[in-house]
Short mmCIF file of C-alpha atoms and ligand atoms in Angstrom, two decimals:
data_model
loop_
_atom_site.label_atom_id
_atom_site.label_comp_id
_atom_site.label_asym_id
_atom_site.label_seq_id
_atom_site.Cartn_x
_atom_site.Cartn_y
_atom_site.Cartn_z
CA THR T 1 -28.09 -7.16 6.62
CA ARG T 2 -26.74 -8.92 9.94
CA GLY T 3 -22.66 -8.86 9.88
CA GLY T 4 -22.59 -8.72 5.67
CA LEU T 5 -24.57 -11.52 5.53
CA VAL T 6 -27.81 -10.77 3.42
CA GLY T 7 -30.89 -12.53 0.86
CA SER T 8 -31.79 -16.14 2.40
CA GLU T 9 -29.99 -16.23 5.37
CA MET T 10 -32.60 -15.40 7.77
CA CYS T 11 -35.73 -17.82 5.66
CA ILE T 12 -32.73 -20.44 5.77
CA ARG T 13 -33.24 -21.08 9.04
CA ASP T 14 -36.45 -21.30 9.87
CA ARG T 15 -38.35 -24.37 9.65
CA ASN T 16 -41.80 -22.52 9.55
CA ILE T 17 -41.70 -21.96 5.74
CA GLY T 18 -44.39 -23.45 3.85
CA ALA T 19 -44.45 -25.26 0.27
CA THR T 20 -44.61 -23.25 -1.33
CA LEU T 21 -44.29 -19.89 0.09
CA ALA T 22 -40.68 -18.35 -1.12
CA PRO T 23 -39.47 -16.81 1.62
CA ARG T 24 -39.70 -12.52 1.69
CA GLU T 25 -36.03 -12.61 0.93
CA LEU T 26 -35.86 -15.21 -2.15
CA ILE T 27 -38.22 -12.73 -4.04
CA THR T 28 -36.54 -9.34 -4.24
CA ASP T 29 -36.40 -8.15 -7.65
CA ARG T 30 -33.66 -6.02 -6.74
CA PRO T 31 -30.73 -6.08 -9.09
CA ASP T 32 -27.39 -6.52 -8.44
CA LEU T 33 -25.37 -4.61 -10.94
CA ALA T 34 -24.67 -1.77 -8.41
CA GLY T 35 -23.91 -3.22 -4.81
CA ALA T 36 -20.33 -4.82 -3.49
CA TRP T 37 -18.46 -7.84 -4.88
CA THR T 38 -20.98 -10.94 -4.27
CA ALA T 39 -20.73 -14.25 -3.43
CA LYS T 40 -24.09 -16.05 -4.36
CA ILE T 41 -23.76 -19.88 -2.99
CA ILE T 42 -26.31 -22.24 -3.77
CA THR T 43 -26.10 -25.24 -1.29
CA LEU T 44 -27.81 -27.62 0.90
CA PHE T 45 -25.70 -25.94 4.36
CA PRO T 46 -26.03 -22.28 3.98
CA GLU T 47 -25.21 -22.89 7.93
CA THR T 48 -21.59 -23.75 6.98
CA PHE T 49 -21.65 -20.18 5.86
CA PRO T 50 -19.66 -17.67 6.16
CA GLY T 51 -17.46 -20.00 8.07
CA VAL T 52 -14.08 -19.77 8.48
CA LEU T 53 -14.08 -16.40 5.75
CA GLY T 54 -16.04 -14.80 8.54
CA ALA T 55 -12.94 -14.76 10.14
CA SER T 56 -9.62 -12.23 10.55
CA LEU T 57 -10.09 -10.20 7.12
CA THR T 58 -12.40 -11.77 4.55
CA GLY T 59 -14.75 -11.49 7.57
CA LYS T 60 -14.06 -7.67 8.45
CA ALA T 61 -14.06 -7.34 5.09
CA LEU T 62 -17.54 -8.83 5.61
CA GLN T 63 -18.89 -6.02 7.91
CA ASP T 64 -17.44 -3.44 6.47
CA GLY T 65 -19.49 -4.46 3.37
CA LEU T 66 -16.48 -4.86 0.77
CA TRP T 67 -18.52 -8.08 -0.44
CA LYS T 68 -21.56 -9.24 0.42
CA LEU T 69 -22.53 -12.95 0.97
CA GLU T 70 -25.76 -15.16 -0.19
CA PRO T 71 -26.04 -18.40 0.59
CA ILE T 72 -29.28 -20.17 -1.61
CA ASP T 73 -30.60 -23.25 0.28
CA LEU T 74 -31.11 -25.68 -2.79
CA ARG T 75 -33.58 -27.38 -0.48
CA LEU T 76 -36.01 -24.58 -0.57
CA PHE T 77 -36.32 -25.61 -4.05
CA GLY T 78 -36.74 -29.33 -3.90
CA GLU T 79 -39.80 -31.55 -3.77
CA GLY T 80 -42.27 -33.12 -1.76
CA LYS T 81 -43.07 -33.49 1.87
CA HIS T 82 -38.92 -34.15 2.14
CA ARG T 83 -38.19 -31.01 -0.33
CA ASN T 84 -36.43 -33.62 -1.82
CA VAL T 85 -33.38 -33.05 -4.50
CA ASP T 86 -31.86 -35.95 -5.85
CA ASP T 87 -32.26 -39.25 -7.07
CA THR T 88 -30.86 -42.53 -7.64
CA PRO T 89 -28.12 -43.10 -11.11
CA ALA T 90 -29.08 -43.20 -14.15
CA GLY T 91 -27.62 -46.81 -14.51
CA GLY T 92 -27.35 -47.91 -11.35
CA GLY T 93 -24.40 -47.47 -9.19
CA ALA T 94 -23.51 -46.76 -5.79
CA GLY T 95 -25.10 -42.18 -3.87
CA MET T 96 -27.60 -40.41 -5.40
CA VAL T 97 -27.36 -37.58 -8.04
CA LEU T 98 -28.42 -32.96 -7.14
CA ARG T 99 -31.58 -33.42 -10.09
CA PRO T 100 -31.24 -31.07 -13.00
CA ASP T 101 -35.02 -29.42 -12.42
CA ILE T 102 -34.37 -28.82 -8.31
CA MET T 103 -30.56 -26.99 -9.37
CA GLY T 104 -32.19 -25.36 -12.77
CA ARG T 105 -34.62 -23.64 -10.91
CA ALA T 106 -31.42 -22.72 -8.08
CA ILE T 107 -29.41 -21.35 -10.63
CA GLN T 108 -32.29 -19.29 -12.43
CA PHE T 109 -32.89 -18.05 -9.20
CA ALA T 110 -29.18 -17.06 -8.29
CA GLN T 111 -28.62 -15.47 -12.10
CA LYS T 112 -32.72 -13.28 -12.42
CA ASN T 113 -30.35 -9.91 -10.89
CA ALA T 114 -27.03 -10.88 -11.42
CA PRO T 115 -25.28 -9.65 -15.08
CA GLN T 116 -25.15 -12.43 -17.97
CA ASP T 117 -21.86 -11.63 -18.85
CA ARG T 118 -19.73 -15.05 -17.48
CA THR T 119 -16.81 -12.36 -17.38
CA ARG T 120 -18.93 -10.09 -15.19
CA TRP T 121 -20.50 -12.83 -12.94
CA PRO T 122 -18.81 -16.08 -13.29
CA LEU T 123 -20.51 -19.50 -12.61
CA VAL T 124 -19.12 -22.61 -11.11
CA TYR T 125 -19.41 -26.27 -9.73
CA LEU T 126 -17.08 -26.98 -6.96
CA SER T 127 -16.08 -30.56 -8.37
CA PRO T 128 -13.44 -32.50 -8.11
CA ARG T 129 -13.24 -33.00 -12.17
CA GLY T 130 -12.87 -29.44 -12.66
CA LYS T 131 -10.16 -26.89 -13.58
CA PRO T 132 -7.45 -26.93 -11.59
CA PHE T 133 -7.82 -23.71 -9.13
CA ASP T 134 -5.26 -21.58 -9.50
CA GLN T 135 -4.07 -18.04 -8.15
CA GLN T 136 -4.32 -16.47 -11.62
CA THR T 137 -7.96 -18.04 -11.97
CA ALA T 138 -8.40 -15.94 -8.14
CA ARG T 139 -7.26 -12.89 -9.96
CA ARG T 140 -10.20 -13.33 -12.90
CA PHE T 141 -12.87 -14.58 -10.25
CA ALA T 142 -11.81 -11.35 -8.17
CA ALA T 143 -12.09 -8.83 -11.36
CA ALA T 144 -15.91 -9.38 -11.65
CA ASP T 145 -18.53 -8.20 -10.25
CA GLY T 146 -19.38 -11.29 -8.15
CA ILE T 147 -19.71 -14.72 -8.71
CA THR T 148 -22.48 -17.24 -8.48
CA MET T 149 -20.49 -20.83 -6.90
CA ILE T 150 -22.50 -24.22 -6.70
CA CYS T 151 -21.97 -26.62 -4.25
CA GLY T 152 -22.09 -30.20 -4.69
CA ARG T 153 -22.92 -33.24 -3.14
CA PHE T 154 -23.80 -36.84 -2.96
CA GLU T 155 -22.53 -38.19 -6.35
CA GLY T 156 -23.20 -34.37 -7.87
CA LEU T 157 -24.64 -32.69 -10.32
CA ASP T 158 -27.03 -34.06 -13.28
CA GLN T 159 -24.53 -33.56 -16.26
CA ARG T 160 -27.52 -31.23 -18.14
CA VAL T 161 -27.19 -28.90 -16.00
CA ILE T 162 -24.01 -28.23 -16.16
CA ASP T 163 -24.41 -28.45 -20.24
CA HIS T 164 -27.20 -26.28 -20.49
CA TYR T 165 -26.03 -23.42 -18.00
CA ASP T 166 -22.77 -23.54 -20.08
CA ILE T 167 -20.75 -24.44 -15.50
CA GLU T 168 -17.47 -23.79 -15.31
CA GLU T 169 -15.76 -26.92 -12.62
CA VAL T 170 -13.07 -25.82 -10.60
CA SER T 171 -11.30 -28.10 -8.13
CA ILE T 172 -9.53 -27.10 -5.47
CA GLY T 173 -7.24 -30.11 -5.68
CA ASP T 174 -6.72 -34.24 -6.63
CA TYR T 175 -8.84 -35.50 -3.46
CA VAL T 176 -12.20 -35.61 -2.71
CA LEU T 177 -14.43 -33.98 -0.68
CA THR T 178 -17.20 -34.76 0.55
CA GLY T 179 -18.39 -31.76 -0.41
CA GLY T 180 -18.15 -28.25 -2.37
CA GLU T 181 -18.49 -26.13 0.44
CA ILE T 182 -15.20 -26.52 2.33
CA ALA T 183 -13.68 -25.22 -1.59
CA ALA T 184 -16.17 -22.66 -1.90
CA GLN T 185 -14.76 -21.49 0.93
CA ALA T 186 -10.90 -21.64 -0.11
CA ILE T 187 -11.83 -20.33 -3.55
CA LEU T 188 -13.48 -17.92 -2.17
CA ASP T 189 -10.70 -17.06 0.73
CA ALA T 190 -8.01 -16.25 -1.93
CA THR T 191 -10.74 -13.97 -4.74
CA ILE T 192 -11.53 -11.89 -1.73
CA ARG T 193 -8.46 -11.60 -0.40
CA LEU T 194 -7.44 -8.90 -4.06
CA ARG T 195 -9.86 -7.12 -4.03
CA ALA T 196 -9.04 -3.18 -2.78
CA GLY T 197 -9.05 -2.69 0.70
CA VAL T 198 -9.57 -5.90 1.79
CA LEU T 199 -5.78 -6.70 3.03
CA GLY T 200 -4.19 -3.58 4.92
CA ASN T 201 -1.37 -3.73 2.33
CA ALA T 202 -2.30 -2.58 -1.03
CA THR T 203 1.53 -4.43 -2.28
CA SER T 204 1.26 -7.50 -0.73
CA THR T 205 -0.42 -9.40 -3.08
CA GLU T 206 2.30 -8.90 -5.67
CA GLU T 207 5.08 -9.86 -3.78
CA GLU T 208 3.78 -13.13 -2.98
CA SER T 209 4.17 -16.61 -3.20
CA PHE T 210 2.64 -17.54 -7.40
CA SER T 211 2.42 -13.65 -8.07
CA GLU T 212 6.05 -14.35 -9.18
CA GLY T 213 5.08 -17.87 -10.40
CA LEU T 214 7.54 -18.83 -7.53
CA LEU T 215 7.23 -20.47 -4.16
CA GLU T 216 7.79 -17.52 -1.05
CA HIS T 217 11.64 -17.82 0.09
CA PRO T 218 11.76 -18.57 4.45
CA GLN T 219 10.38 -15.80 6.45
CA TYR T 220 12.64 -14.91 10.26
CA THR T 221 12.08 -13.14 12.80
CA ARG T 222 13.67 -12.31 16.34
CA PRO T 223 15.32 -13.85 18.45
CA ALA T 224 18.14 -13.59 16.97
CA ASP T 225 19.21 -17.27 17.94
CA TRP T 226 16.75 -19.27 19.36
CA GLU T 227 16.79 -22.50 20.38
CA GLY T 228 20.57 -22.49 18.49
CA HIS T 229 19.03 -21.90 15.27
CA LYS T 230 20.29 -18.22 13.33
CA VAL T 231 18.74 -16.07 11.76
CA PRO T 232 20.38 -15.92 8.35
CA ASP T 233 23.72 -13.79 8.49
CA VAL T 234 22.51 -11.44 5.51
CA LEU T 235 19.24 -10.95 6.46
CA THR T 236 20.31 -8.09 9.58
CA SER T 237 23.26 -6.92 7.31
CA GLY T 238 20.79 -4.36 6.51
CA ASP T 239 22.26 -4.60 2.59
CA HIS T 240 18.58 -4.31 0.97
CA GLY T 241 20.25 -5.94 -3.21
CA LYS T 242 21.94 -8.51 -0.85
CA VAL T 243 18.47 -9.88 0.83
CA ALA T 244 16.84 -9.37 -2.72
CA GLU T 245 19.05 -11.22 -4.10
CA TRP T 246 19.40 -14.57 -1.34
CA ARG T 247 15.59 -14.48 -1.47
CA GLN T 248 15.05 -14.98 -5.28
CA LYS T 249 17.76 -18.02 -4.47
CA GLU T 250 16.02 -19.09 -2.07
CA ALA T 251 12.57 -19.13 -3.64
CA GLU T 252 14.42 -20.90 -7.19
CA HIS T 253 15.66 -23.24 -4.97
CA LEU T 254 12.38 -23.92 -2.79
CA THR T 255 10.36 -24.05 -6.54
CA ARG T 256 12.52 -26.14 -8.90
CA THR T 257 12.19 -29.05 -5.56
CA ARG T 258 9.56 -29.07 -4.23
CA ARG T 259 7.58 -27.95 -7.71
CA PRO T 260 8.95 -28.69 -10.87
CA ASP T 261 6.18 -28.13 -12.89
CA LEU T 262 6.24 -24.43 -11.25
CA TRP T 263 10.00 -24.32 -11.83
CA ARG T 264 9.08 -25.35 -15.10
CA ALA T 265 6.55 -22.38 -16.30
CA TYR T 266 8.77 -20.57 -14.62
CA THR T 267 11.70 -21.22 -16.47
CA ALA T 268 9.74 -20.78 -19.76
CA LYS T 269 8.86 -17.46 -20.49
CA PRO T 270 12.35 -15.39 -21.32
CA GLU T 271 12.15 -12.96 -19.03
CA ASN T 272 13.45 -14.91 -15.93
CA ASN T 273 15.71 -17.96 -18.60
CA SER T 274 18.85 -16.08 -17.46
CA THR T 275 18.51 -17.16 -13.91
CA ASP T 276 18.65 -20.45 -15.00
N1 ADE R 1 -16.38 -31.55 -4.01
C1 ADE R 1 -15.18 -32.34 -3.97
N2 ADE R 1 -14.51 -32.19 -3.74
C2 ADE R 1 -13.85 -31.27 -4.07
C3 ADE R 1 -12.46 -31.21 -4.78
N3 ADE R 1 -11.74 -31.12 -4.63
N4 ADE R 1 -11.89 -29.75 -5.11
C4 ADE R 1 -13.86 -28.87 -6.02
N5 ADE R 1 -14.79 -29.31 -5.50
C5 ADE R 1 -15.23 -30.62 -4.58
#
């Protein structure tokens, strides 16, 4: 592997692939069970991976083999001279729909060496119609052995593929992206950083935003006075109890004013009732 990239990465950039010839990397029978946490990404734009995931902590972890990336070029499964992958929508209308037979072959290929159990290996389609991705979902994905992600383009995926493979639809927010690649990278980032060894400090994922159901309190550093703006006195008092109390109050205030939805969920928990 080069830089932690495995599988079809090299053949993706090879324009000399014959119409019927599967690249050597695509016909491997090596099981993925024993290896590192692996993300298989079905996409028409494999060159957009690892993208931002190649930088910083996720990039270092990729190079160190703490996780693996296997972009799968959907175009390789396309048909005809132009390797077509899409067709016009049944019933008419704008745009194009990814063909179920083409996507079906790509999914079969991706799942061949992956565990069937979706708890161990979720099969996800990135779509604005999906269930909203959140920290709890990141923890569930991180607890698996790996994941297969389908990135759509155009008007989307034929519904029969979603139904047939019981694909989990996941959204990263109420807006429409051009394709699933950016959403996949966002989800992978949130997931991979929860894996052991990826972050330097093992306890740091437990205290952050959302882990307790609250937004994170504000942070300050030196200088103590910047352009007349002072660091709150309590933070330089050395009183750890007071600091913790202040941070809790700030986190609650931010959550209540910015995210009433999170605040309702937080206050509904019996263990948080006392601070109501
Ligand atoms: N693809 C296009 N828009 C998306 C979104 N908001 N979330 C996930 N995948 C998408």
